[in-house]
């Protein structure tokens, strides 16, 4: 594998440094990995690796100079954000399973991560949990609206994926922007213009094979894998996991995610966000980039990762 390390920016007086590294997989696909750290500051905790959902990029965790990646790094942890095949600046993705079977191991090996915490999102999160839920290198997992149960996709999700999962099409018209809002940002408390800006710059079109595979997964409630199936893989997953659920998520609805605790071998702690407790119900996007994310969601992530070992 080849790797390129390029310094990108200093974020603020806290001297948060962001750098980029290219990781090439065994099958020749280039992945993009971003490192966030405060020089000279160390933490007893292992590094945190953040992976966005299908169609999302690093911007899910770092958009317009803010997000979970910078928030965790400001606390002293070393944070990585990985764009796997089909995401962001990574090479093309023509199937879902290689993201877990090939890409994640390549990232862990290139970064020499022998102990890491994972933060994963949505459908990609479920895939990574199913394949790496027993990986000794993974200490803990935070899963953001990670689906497990069979349920028919909504009409909007069905139409979006049947059309190839093209975010660029959604960004090209007010009607498309409305579809994005319903699926990814319903009732979101976002700064004016932030949702449209993310749709335009923080997403990437799915390949048609991946869109078709994801739609088939949604319809069937399971994804065939080289070694069994996704649901069977989740049943073997033993890493301690925190499942955070947003009630307004239209892309991976909470009713498909809540039963993760019953399907995993390991302990799963569940927290459901509701505007009744303050903040908002949270959507796919606002759980990470919404106005209330730093005060409601991010502290839940940090508390779980910082809790003493049992």
PDB file of C-alpha atoms in Angstrom:
ATOM      1  CA  UNK A   1       0.000   0.000   0.000  1.00  0.00           C
ATOM      2  CA  UNK A   2       1.085   3.531  -0.654  1.00  0.00           C
ATOM      3  CA  UNK A   3       0.257   6.454   1.550  1.00  0.00           C
ATOM      4  CA  UNK A   4       0.485  10.200   1.206  1.00  0.00           C
ATOM      5  CA  UNK A   5       0.374  12.504   4.211  1.00  0.00           C
ATOM      6  CA  UNK A   6      -0.409  16.135   3.507  1.00  0.00           C
ATOM      7  CA  UNK A   7      -1.082  18.816   6.128  1.00  0.00           C
ATOM      8  CA  UNK A   8      -4.336  20.605   5.345  1.00  0.00           C
ATOM      9  CA  UNK A   9      -5.183  23.171   8.007  1.00  0.00           C
ATOM     10  CA  UNK A  10      -4.955  24.450  11.534  1.00  0.00           C
ATOM     11  CA  UNK A  11      -8.447  24.918  12.904  1.00  0.00           C
ATOM     12  CA  UNK A  12      -8.126  27.485  15.713  1.00  0.00           C
ATOM     13  CA  UNK A  13      -5.974  28.661  18.606  1.00  0.00           C
ATOM     14  CA  UNK A  14      -6.396  25.144  20.015  1.00  0.00           C
ATOM     15  CA  UNK A  15      -3.953  24.096  17.267  1.00  0.00           C
ATOM     16  CA  UNK A  16      -6.162  21.318  16.007  1.00  0.00           C
ATOM     17  CA  UNK A  17      -4.297  19.825  13.069  1.00  0.00           C
ATOM     18  CA  UNK A  18      -6.037  18.070  10.198  1.00  0.00           C
ATOM     19  CA  UNK A  19      -4.087  15.907   7.768  1.00  0.00           C
ATOM     20  CA  UNK A  20      -4.936  13.675   4.819  1.00  0.00           C
ATOM     21  CA  UNK A  21      -3.674  10.222   3.959  1.00  0.00           C
ATOM     22  CA  UNK A  22      -4.372   8.064   0.936  1.00  0.00           C
ATOM     23  CA  UNK A  23      -4.660   4.318   1.570  1.00  0.00           C
ATOM     24  CA  UNK A  24      -4.685   1.893  -1.351  1.00  0.00           C
ATOM     25  CA  UNK A  25      -6.452  -1.421  -0.811  1.00  0.00           C
ATOM     26  CA  UNK A  26      -5.303  -4.867  -1.914  1.00  0.00           C
ATOM     27  CA  UNK A  27      -7.600  -4.612  -4.943  1.00  0.00           C
ATOM     28  CA  UNK A  28      -6.252  -1.212  -5.957  1.00  0.00           C
ATOM     29  CA  UNK A  29      -8.964   1.150  -4.708  1.00  0.00           C
ATOM     30  CA  UNK A  30      -7.760   4.427  -3.202  1.00  0.00           C
ATOM     31  CA  UNK A  31      -9.370   5.384   0.110  1.00  0.00           C
ATOM     32  CA  UNK A  32      -9.242   8.770   1.847  1.00  0.00           C
ATOM     33  CA  UNK A  33      -8.420   9.060   5.552  1.00  0.00           C
ATOM     34  CA  UNK A  34      -8.331  12.291   7.548  1.00  0.00           C
ATOM     35  CA  UNK A  35      -6.574  12.632  10.892  1.00  0.00           C
ATOM     36  CA  UNK A  36      -7.595  15.165  13.556  1.00  0.00           C
ATOM     37  CA  UNK A  37      -5.344  15.788  16.542  1.00  0.00           C
ATOM     38  CA  UNK A  38      -3.979  18.482  18.835  1.00  0.00           C
ATOM     39  CA  UNK A  39      -0.182  18.409  18.638  1.00  0.00           C
ATOM     40  CA  UNK A  40       1.412  17.672  21.979  1.00  0.00           C
ATOM     41  CA  UNK A  41      -1.861  16.528  23.559  1.00  0.00           C
ATOM     42  CA  UNK A  42      -2.282  12.849  24.387  1.00  0.00           C
ATOM     43  CA  UNK A  43      -5.219  10.802  25.614  1.00  0.00           C
ATOM     44  CA  UNK A  44      -5.289   7.441  27.392  1.00  0.00           C
ATOM     45  CA  UNK A  45      -8.147   6.447  25.098  1.00  0.00           C
ATOM     46  CA  UNK A  46      -7.554   4.655  21.798  1.00  0.00           C
ATOM     47  CA  UNK A  47      -8.036   6.559  18.531  1.00  0.00           C
ATOM     48  CA  UNK A  48     -11.557   6.966  17.184  1.00  0.00           C
ATOM     49  CA  UNK A  49     -12.375   6.035  13.578  1.00  0.00           C
ATOM     50  CA  UNK A  50     -15.491   7.656  12.105  1.00  0.00           C
ATOM     51  CA  UNK A  51     -17.167   6.239   8.972  1.00  0.00           C
ATOM     52  CA  UNK A  52     -20.133   7.949   7.254  1.00  0.00           C
ATOM     53  CA  UNK A  53     -23.124   6.269   5.625  1.00  0.00           C
ATOM     54  CA  UNK A  54     -23.558   5.555   1.917  1.00  0.00           C
ATOM     55  CA  UNK A  55     -23.565   8.704  -0.180  1.00  0.00           C
ATOM     56  CA  UNK A  56     -22.146  10.843   2.616  1.00  0.00           C
ATOM     57  CA  UNK A  57     -18.581  12.110   2.794  1.00  0.00           C
ATOM     58  CA  UNK A  58     -16.203  13.290   5.505  1.00  0.00           C
ATOM     59  CA  UNK A  59     -18.506  16.327   5.734  1.00  0.00           C
ATOM     60  CA  UNK A  60     -20.925  14.278   7.859  1.00  0.00           C
ATOM     61  CA  UNK A  61     -18.354  14.585  10.663  1.00  0.00           C
ATOM     62  CA  UNK A  62     -16.663  17.846   9.678  1.00  0.00           C
ATOM     63  CA  UNK A  63     -18.682  20.426   7.773  1.00  0.00           C
ATOM     64  CA  UNK A  64     -17.869  24.110   7.541  1.00  0.00           C
ATOM     65  CA  UNK A  65     -15.298  23.775  10.313  1.00  0.00           C
ATOM     66  CA  UNK A  66     -17.495  21.992  12.835  1.00  0.00           C
ATOM     67  CA  UNK A  67     -18.661  18.463  13.615  1.00  0.00           C
ATOM     68  CA  UNK A  68     -18.027  15.381  15.712  1.00  0.00           C
ATOM     69  CA  UNK A  69     -14.484  14.852  14.382  1.00  0.00           C
ATOM     70  CA  UNK A  70     -13.287  18.255  15.549  1.00  0.00           C
ATOM     71  CA  UNK A  71     -15.337  18.069  18.765  1.00  0.00           C
ATOM     72  CA  UNK A  72     -13.728  14.789  19.856  1.00  0.00           C
ATOM     73  CA  UNK A  73     -10.254  15.889  18.779  1.00  0.00           C
ATOM     74  CA  UNK A  74     -10.595  19.090  20.797  1.00  0.00           C
ATOM     75  CA  UNK A  75     -11.012  16.864  23.880  1.00  0.00           C
ATOM     76  CA  UNK A  76      -7.582  15.378  23.225  1.00  0.00           C
ATOM     77  CA  UNK A  77      -8.393  12.205  21.303  1.00  0.00           C
ATOM     78  CA  UNK A  78      -6.826  11.262  17.993  1.00  0.00           C
ATOM     79  CA  UNK A  79      -9.661  11.038  15.475  1.00  0.00           C
ATOM     80  CA  UNK A  80      -9.720   9.557  11.985  1.00  0.00           C
ATOM     81  CA  UNK A  81     -12.461   9.935   9.393  1.00  0.00           C
ATOM     82  CA  UNK A  82     -12.374   7.310   6.640  1.00  0.00           C
ATOM     83  CA  UNK A  83     -14.001   7.656   3.245  1.00  0.00           C
ATOM     84  CA  UNK A  84     -14.349   4.107   1.947  1.00  0.00           C
ATOM     85  CA  UNK A  85     -14.920   3.136  -1.689  1.00  0.00           C
ATOM     86  CA  UNK A  86     -17.718   5.155  -3.206  1.00  0.00           C
ATOM     87  CA  UNK A  87     -17.482   7.875  -0.563  1.00  0.00           C
ATOM     88  CA  UNK A  88     -15.978  11.344  -0.841  1.00  0.00           C
ATOM     89  CA  UNK A  89     -12.526  11.338  -2.444  1.00  0.00           C
ATOM     90  CA  UNK A  90     -12.189   7.526  -2.410  1.00  0.00           C
ATOM     91  CA  UNK A  91     -12.226   5.407  -5.551  1.00  0.00           C
ATOM     92  CA  UNK A  92     -15.404   3.953  -7.065  1.00  0.00           C
ATOM     93  CA  UNK A  93     -17.589   1.505  -5.193  1.00  0.00           C
ATOM     94  CA  UNK A  94     -19.503  -1.150  -7.107  1.00  0.00           C
ATOM     95  CA  UNK A  95     -20.595  -3.315  -4.163  1.00  0.00           C
ATOM     96  CA  UNK A  96     -21.244  -2.878  -0.449  1.00  0.00           C
ATOM     97  CA  UNK A  97     -19.398  -5.819   1.121  1.00  0.00           C
ATOM     98  CA  UNK A  98     -15.852  -4.747   0.072  1.00  0.00           C
ATOM     99  CA  UNK A  99     -16.278  -1.627   2.213  1.00  0.00           C
ATOM    100  CA  UNK A 100     -16.132  -3.927   5.232  1.00  0.00           C
ATOM    101  CA  UNK A 101     -14.112  -6.924   3.993  1.00  0.00           C
ATOM    102  CA  UNK A 102     -11.373  -4.980   2.193  1.00  0.00           C
ATOM    103  CA  UNK A 103     -11.495  -1.284   3.027  1.00  0.00           C
ATOM    104  CA  UNK A 104     -11.744  -1.182   6.806  1.00  0.00           C
ATOM    105  CA  UNK A 105      -8.901  -3.726   7.305  1.00  0.00           C
ATOM    106  CA  UNK A 106      -6.774  -1.717   4.865  1.00  0.00           C
ATOM    107  CA  UNK A 107      -7.337   1.444   6.897  1.00  0.00           C
ATOM    108  CA  UNK A 108      -6.586  -0.264  10.218  1.00  0.00           C
ATOM    109  CA  UNK A 109      -3.410  -1.811   8.847  1.00  0.00           C
ATOM    110  CA  UNK A 110      -2.168   1.343   7.126  1.00  0.00           C
ATOM    111  CA  UNK A 111      -2.680   3.395  10.281  1.00  0.00           C
ATOM    112  CA  UNK A 112      -1.296   0.581  12.466  1.00  0.00           C
ATOM    113  CA  UNK A 113      -4.374   0.702  14.649  1.00  0.00           C
ATOM    114  CA  UNK A 114      -4.292  -2.278  16.980  1.00  0.00           C
ATOM    115  CA  UNK A 115      -6.950  -0.790  19.264  1.00  0.00           C
ATOM    116  CA  UNK A 116      -9.647   1.578  18.008  1.00  0.00           C
ATOM    117  CA  UNK A 117     -13.162   2.780  18.740  1.00  0.00           C
ATOM    118  CA  UNK A 118     -15.584   2.979  15.817  1.00  0.00           C
ATOM    119  CA  UNK A 119     -18.324   5.516  15.165  1.00  0.00           C
ATOM    120  CA  UNK A 120     -20.508   4.324  12.301  1.00  0.00           C
ATOM    121  CA  UNK A 121     -23.687   5.515  10.652  1.00  0.00           C
ATOM    122  CA  UNK A 122     -26.741   3.950   9.051  1.00  0.00           C
ATOM    123  CA  UNK A 123     -26.497   1.117   6.542  1.00  0.00           C
ATOM    124  CA  UNK A 124     -22.705   1.199   6.285  1.00  0.00           C
ATOM    125  CA  UNK A 125     -22.652   1.029  10.073  1.00  0.00           C
ATOM    126  CA  UNK A 126     -24.711  -2.162  10.063  1.00  0.00           C
ATOM    127  CA  UNK A 127     -22.382  -3.701   7.469  1.00  0.00           C
ATOM    128  CA  UNK A 128     -19.234  -2.840   9.433  1.00  0.00           C
ATOM    129  CA  UNK A 129     -20.759  -4.159  12.654  1.00  0.00           C
ATOM    130  CA  UNK A 130     -21.762  -7.433  11.007  1.00  0.00           C
ATOM    131  CA  UNK A 131     -18.270  -8.038   9.608  1.00  0.00           C
ATOM    132  CA  UNK A 132     -16.112  -6.528  12.375  1.00  0.00           C
ATOM    133  CA  UNK A 133     -18.303  -6.933  15.436  1.00  0.00           C
ATOM    134  CA  UNK A 134     -15.867  -9.528  16.826  1.00  0.00           C
ATOM    135  CA  UNK A 135     -12.650  -7.885  15.617  1.00  0.00           C
ATOM    136  CA  UNK A 136     -10.225  -7.798  18.552  1.00  0.00           C
ATOM    137  CA  UNK A 137      -8.869  -4.476  17.295  1.00  0.00           C
ATOM    138  CA  UNK A 138     -12.247  -2.814  17.877  1.00  0.00           C
ATOM    139  CA  UNK A 139     -12.815  -1.811  21.496  1.00  0.00           C
ATOM    140  CA  UNK A 140     -16.226  -0.094  21.352  1.00  0.00           C
ATOM    141  CA  UNK A 141     -18.738   0.971  18.705  1.00  0.00           C
ATOM    142  CA  UNK A 142     -21.093   3.930  18.524  1.00  0.00           C
ATOM    143  CA  UNK A 143     -23.838   3.211  15.979  1.00  0.00           C
ATOM    144  CA  UNK A 144     -25.939   6.094  14.672  1.00  0.00           C
ATOM    145  CA  UNK A 145     -29.343   4.897  13.427  1.00  0.00           C
ATOM    146  CA  UNK A 146     -27.978   1.524  12.368  1.00  0.00           C
ATOM    147  CA  UNK A 147     -30.736  -0.710  10.884  1.00  0.00           C
ATOM    148  CA  UNK A 148     -31.255  -4.413  11.470  1.00  0.00           C
ATOM    149  CA  UNK A 149     -34.950  -5.299  11.050  1.00  0.00           C
ATOM    150  CA  UNK A 150     -36.758  -6.068   7.811  1.00  0.00           C
ATOM    151  CA  UNK A 151     -39.170  -3.335   6.746  1.00  0.00           C
ATOM    152  CA  UNK A 152     -40.277  -2.119   3.310  1.00  0.00           C
ATOM    153  CA  UNK A 153     -38.484   1.083   2.294  1.00  0.00           C
ATOM    154  CA  UNK A 154     -40.531   4.249   2.140  1.00  0.00           C
ATOM    155  CA  UNK A 155     -41.811   5.344  -1.245  1.00  0.00           C
ATOM    156  CA  UNK A 156     -39.241   8.161  -1.275  1.00  0.00           C
ATOM    157  CA  UNK A 157     -36.322   5.859  -0.450  1.00  0.00           C
ATOM    158  CA  UNK A 158     -37.519   3.341  -3.031  1.00  0.00           C
ATOM    159  CA  UNK A 159     -37.737   5.971  -5.768  1.00  0.00           C
ATOM    160  CA  UNK A 160     -34.399   7.546  -4.842  1.00  0.00           C
ATOM    161  CA  UNK A 161     -32.509   4.239  -4.964  1.00  0.00           C
ATOM    162  CA  UNK A 162     -34.386   2.912  -8.000  1.00  0.00           C
ATOM    163  CA  UNK A 163     -33.164   6.030  -9.810  1.00  0.00           C
ATOM    164  CA  UNK A 164     -29.578   5.143  -8.903  1.00  0.00           C
ATOM    165  CA  UNK A 165     -29.122   7.027  -5.625  1.00  0.00           C
ATOM    166  CA  UNK A 166     -28.101  10.242  -7.354  1.00  0.00           C
ATOM    167  CA  UNK A 167     -27.714  13.038  -4.829  1.00  0.00           C
ATOM    168  CA  UNK A 168     -26.667  15.343  -7.651  1.00  0.00           C
ATOM    169  CA  UNK A 169     -30.156  14.993  -9.124  1.00  0.00           C
ATOM    170  CA  UNK A 170     -31.717  15.917  -5.784  1.00  0.00           C
ATOM    171  CA  UNK A 171     -29.500  18.996  -5.611  1.00  0.00           C
ATOM    172  CA  UNK A 172     -30.597  20.217  -9.033  1.00  0.00           C
ATOM    173  CA  UNK A 173     -34.208  21.153  -8.230  1.00  0.00           C
ATOM    174  CA  UNK A 174     -36.468  22.329  -5.404  1.00  0.00           C
ATOM    175  CA  UNK A 175     -38.406  19.057  -5.702  1.00  0.00           C
ATOM    176  CA  UNK A 176     -35.192  17.061  -5.282  1.00  0.00           C
ATOM    177  CA  UNK A 177     -34.176  19.162  -2.307  1.00  0.00           C
ATOM    178  CA  UNK A 178     -37.532  18.361  -0.739  1.00  0.00           C
ATOM    179  CA  UNK A 179     -36.907  14.631  -1.192  1.00  0.00           C
ATOM    180  CA  UNK A 180     -33.507  15.013   0.486  1.00  0.00           C
ATOM    181  CA  UNK A 181     -35.157  16.895   3.335  1.00  0.00           C
ATOM    182  CA  UNK A 182     -37.770  14.188   3.885  1.00  0.00           C
ATOM    183  CA  UNK A 183     -35.216  11.363   3.837  1.00  0.00           C
ATOM    184  CA  UNK A 184     -32.235  12.908   5.600  1.00  0.00           C
ATOM    185  CA  UNK A 185     -33.175  16.153   7.375  1.00  0.00           C
ATOM    186  CA  UNK A 186     -36.812  15.997   8.456  1.00  0.00           C
ATOM    187  CA  UNK A 187     -37.617  18.525  11.223  1.00  0.00           C
ATOM    188  CA  UNK A 188     -33.921  19.269  11.453  1.00  0.00           C
ATOM    189  CA  UNK A 189     -32.729  22.260  13.450  1.00  0.00           C
ATOM    190  CA  UNK A 190     -30.113  23.447  10.970  1.00  0.00           C
ATOM    191  CA  UNK A 191     -28.738  26.880  10.291  1.00  0.00           C
ATOM    192  CA  UNK A 192     -30.445  28.428   7.214  1.00  0.00           C
ATOM    193  CA  UNK A 193     -28.809  27.196   4.028  1.00  0.00           C
ATOM    194  CA  UNK A 194     -26.814  24.455   5.789  1.00  0.00           C
ATOM    195  CA  UNK A 195     -28.970  21.598   4.478  1.00  0.00           C
ATOM    196  CA  UNK A 196     -28.739  22.741   0.852  1.00  0.00           C
ATOM    197  CA  UNK A 197     -25.002  23.364   1.218  1.00  0.00           C
ATOM    198  CA  UNK A 198     -24.451  19.846   2.557  1.00  0.00           C
ATOM    199  CA  UNK A 199     -26.520  18.304  -0.241  1.00  0.00           C
ATOM    200  CA  UNK A 200     -24.423  20.188  -2.802  1.00  0.00           C
ATOM    201  CA  UNK A 201     -20.967  19.529  -1.341  1.00  0.00           C
ATOM    202  CA  UNK A 202     -21.204  16.815   1.331  1.00  0.00           C
ATOM    203  CA  UNK A 203     -22.740  14.008  -0.709  1.00  0.00           C
ATOM    204  CA  UNK A 204     -21.682  11.773  -3.579  1.00  0.00           C
ATOM    205  CA  UNK A 205     -23.820   9.825  -6.034  1.00  0.00           C
ATOM    206  CA  UNK A 206     -24.051   6.102  -5.409  1.00  0.00           C
ATOM    207  CA  UNK A 207     -23.088   3.790  -8.226  1.00  0.00           C
ATOM    208  CA  UNK A 208     -26.090   2.081  -9.784  1.00  0.00           C
ATOM    209  CA  UNK A 209     -24.953  -1.379  -8.560  1.00  0.00           C
ATOM    210  CA  UNK A 210     -24.663  -0.120  -4.978  1.00  0.00           C
ATOM    211  CA  UNK A 211     -28.025   1.648  -5.162  1.00  0.00           C
ATOM    212  CA  UNK A 212     -29.647  -1.548  -6.457  1.00  0.00           C
ATOM    213  CA  UNK A 213     -27.935  -3.655  -3.784  1.00  0.00           C
ATOM    214  CA  UNK A 214     -29.006  -1.291  -1.023  1.00  0.00           C
ATOM    215  CA  UNK A 215     -32.594  -1.259  -2.277  1.00  0.00           C
ATOM    216  CA  UNK A 216     -32.645  -5.073  -2.357  1.00  0.00           C
ATOM    217  CA  UNK A 217     -31.292  -5.106   1.210  1.00  0.00           C
ATOM    218  CA  UNK A 218     -34.041  -2.733   2.347  1.00  0.00           C
ATOM    219  CA  UNK A 219     -36.712  -4.844   0.704  1.00  0.00           C
ATOM    220  CA  UNK A 220     -35.432  -8.170   2.033  1.00  0.00           C
ATOM    221  CA  UNK A 221     -34.282  -7.007   5.445  1.00  0.00           C
ATOM    222  CA  UNK A 222     -30.948  -8.804   5.059  1.00  0.00           C
ATOM    223  CA  UNK A 223     -27.836  -8.588   2.912  1.00  0.00           C
ATOM    224  CA  UNK A 224     -26.122 -11.729   1.583  1.00  0.00           C
ATOM    225  CA  UNK A 225     -22.425 -11.793   2.456  1.00  0.00           C
ATOM    226  CA  UNK A 226     -19.578 -14.071   1.465  1.00  0.00           C
ATOM    227  CA  UNK A 227     -19.806 -15.721   4.879  1.00  0.00           C
ATOM    228  CA  UNK A 228     -23.525 -16.026   5.555  1.00  0.00           C
ATOM    229  CA  UNK A 229     -25.577 -12.862   5.820  1.00  0.00           C
ATOM    230  CA  UNK A 230     -25.533  -9.496   7.536  1.00  0.00           C
ATOM    231  CA  UNK A 231     -28.124 -10.475  10.140  1.00  0.00           C
ATOM    232  CA  UNK A 232     -26.150 -13.642  10.946  1.00  0.00           C
ATOM    233  CA  UNK A 233     -23.002 -11.541  11.285  1.00  0.00           C
ATOM    234  CA  UNK A 234     -24.721  -9.169  13.692  1.00  0.00           C
ATOM    235  CA  UNK A 235     -25.789 -12.157  15.796  1.00  0.00           C
ATOM    236  CA  UNK A 236     -22.081 -12.919  16.348  1.00  0.00           C
ATOM    237  CA  UNK A 237     -21.042  -9.302  17.003  1.00  0.00           C
ATOM    238  CA  UNK A 238     -19.736  -8.920  20.550  1.00  0.00           C
ATOM    239  CA  UNK A 239     -18.204  -5.444  20.773  1.00  0.00           C
ATOM    240  CA  UNK A 240     -19.846  -3.166  23.394  1.00  0.00           C
ATOM    241  CA  UNK A 241     -22.092  -0.844  21.389  1.00  0.00           C
ATOM    242  CA  UNK A 242     -23.996   2.382  21.946  1.00  0.00           C
ATOM    243  CA  UNK A 243     -26.974   2.765  19.595  1.00  0.00           C
ATOM    244  CA  UNK A 244     -28.169   6.350  19.181  1.00  0.00           C
ATOM    245  CA  UNK A 245     -31.590   6.716  17.564  1.00  0.00           C
ATOM    246  CA  UNK A 246     -33.131   9.785  15.953  1.00  0.00           C
ATOM    247  CA  UNK A 247     -36.894   9.560  15.616  1.00  0.00           C
ATOM    248  CA  UNK A 248     -36.970  11.733  12.474  1.00  0.00           C
ATOM    249  CA  UNK A 249     -34.556   9.629  10.397  1.00  0.00           C
ATOM    250  CA  UNK A 250     -36.288   8.819   7.110  1.00  0.00           C
ATOM    251  CA  UNK A 251     -33.405   6.894   5.520  1.00  0.00           C
ATOM    252  CA  UNK A 252     -32.728   4.390   8.303  1.00  0.00           C
ATOM    253  CA  UNK A 253     -35.917   4.715  10.386  1.00  0.00           C
ATOM    254  CA  UNK A 254     -35.714   4.020  14.127  1.00  0.00           C
ATOM    255  CA  UNK A 255     -38.208   1.152  13.900  1.00  0.00           C
ATOM    256  CA  UNK A 256     -35.634  -0.710  11.783  1.00  0.00           C
ATOM    257  CA  UNK A 257     -32.802   0.063  14.221  1.00  0.00           C
ATOM    258  CA  UNK A 258     -34.155  -0.339  17.724  1.00  0.00           C
ATOM    259  CA  UNK A 259     -33.936  -4.139  17.806  1.00  0.00           C
ATOM    260  CA  UNK A 260     -30.152  -4.142  17.376  1.00  0.00           C
ATOM    261  CA  UNK A 261     -29.887  -4.965  21.074  1.00  0.00           C
ATOM    262  CA  UNK A 262     -31.816  -8.214  20.542  1.00  0.00           C
ATOM    263  CA  UNK A 263     -29.803  -9.196  17.453  1.00  0.00           C
ATOM    264  CA  UNK A 264     -26.246  -8.713  18.764  1.00  0.00           C
ATOM    265  CA  UNK A 265     -24.338 -11.054  21.041  1.00  0.00           C
ATOM    266  CA  UNK A 266     -22.603  -8.192  22.824  1.00  0.00           C
ATOM    267  CA  UNK A 267     -24.055  -5.575  25.141  1.00  0.00           C
ATOM    268  CA  UNK A 268     -25.950  -2.792  23.376  1.00  0.00           C
ATOM    269  CA  UNK A 269     -26.906   0.413  25.159  1.00  0.00           C
ATOM    270  CA  UNK A 270     -29.714   2.336  23.457  1.00  0.00           C
ATOM    271  CA  UNK A 271     -30.572   6.010  23.670  1.00  0.00           C
ATOM    272  CA  UNK A 272     -33.540   7.493  21.800  1.00  0.00           C
ATOM    273  CA  UNK A 273     -33.532  11.245  21.252  1.00  0.00           C
ATOM    274  CA  UNK A 274     -36.810  13.110  21.489  1.00  0.00           C
ATOM    275  CA  UNK A 275     -37.720  16.768  21.393  1.00  0.00           C
ATOM    276  CA  UNK A 276     -39.716  16.050  24.563  1.00  0.00           C
ATOM    277  CA  UNK A 277     -36.410  15.984  26.472  1.00  0.00           C
ATOM    278  CA  UNK A 278     -35.154  19.124  24.777  1.00  0.00           C
ATOM    279  CA  UNK A 279     -33.388  19.551  21.461  1.00  0.00           C
ATOM    280  CA  UNK A 280     -35.037  17.688  18.604  1.00  0.00           C
ATOM    281  CA  UNK A 281     -35.998  14.230  17.350  1.00  0.00           C
ATOM    282  CA  UNK A 282     -32.911  14.205  15.078  1.00  0.00           C
ATOM    283  CA  UNK A 283     -32.612  13.018  11.500  1.00  0.00           C
ATOM    284  CA  UNK A 284     -29.846  11.245   9.569  1.00  0.00           C
ATOM    285  CA  UNK A 285     -28.131  14.602   9.000  1.00  0.00           C
ATOM    286  CA  UNK A 286     -29.011  16.661  12.060  1.00  0.00           C
ATOM    287  CA  UNK A 287     -27.778  14.000  14.501  1.00  0.00           C
ATOM    288  CA  UNK A 288     -24.317  15.046  13.343  1.00  0.00           C
ATOM    289  CA  UNK A 289     -24.671  18.585  12.017  1.00  0.00           C
ATOM    290  CA  UNK A 290     -27.794  19.954  13.682  1.00  0.00           C
ATOM    291  CA  UNK A 291     -27.928  22.885  16.087  1.00  0.00           C
ATOM    292  CA  UNK A 292     -28.435  20.573  19.067  1.00  0.00           C
ATOM    293  CA  UNK A 293     -25.907  17.885  18.053  1.00  0.00           C
ATOM    294  CA  UNK A 294     -22.958  19.320  20.058  1.00  0.00           C
ATOM    295  CA  UNK A 295     -25.022  19.630  23.240  1.00  0.00           C
ATOM    296  CA  UNK A 296     -27.195  16.483  22.988  1.00  0.00           C
ATOM    297  CA  UNK A 297     -25.512  13.885  20.782  1.00  0.00           C
ATOM    298  CA  UNK A 298     -21.772  14.454  21.047  1.00  0.00           C
ATOM    299  CA  UNK A 299     -21.644  14.220  24.870  1.00  0.00           C
ATOM    300  CA  UNK A 300     -23.391  10.826  24.674  1.00  0.00           C
ATOM    301  CA  UNK A 301     -20.665   9.616  22.309  1.00  0.00           C
ATOM    302  CA  UNK A 302     -17.877  10.936  24.527  1.00  0.00           C
ATOM    303  CA  UNK A 303     -19.361   9.533  27.743  1.00  0.00           C
ATOM    304  CA  UNK A 304     -19.617   6.057  26.223  1.00  0.00           C
ATOM    305  CA  UNK A 305     -16.072   6.112  24.857  1.00  0.00           C
ATOM    306  CA  UNK A 306     -14.641   7.517  28.091  1.00  0.00           C
ATOM    307  CA  UNK A 307     -16.482   5.167  30.479  1.00  0.00           C
ATOM    308  CA  UNK A 308     -14.214   2.801  32.459  1.00  0.00           C
ATOM    309  CA  UNK A 309     -13.658  -0.668  31.107  1.00  0.00           C
ATOM    310  CA  UNK A 310     -15.946  -3.286  32.626  1.00  0.00           C
TER     311      UNK A 310
END
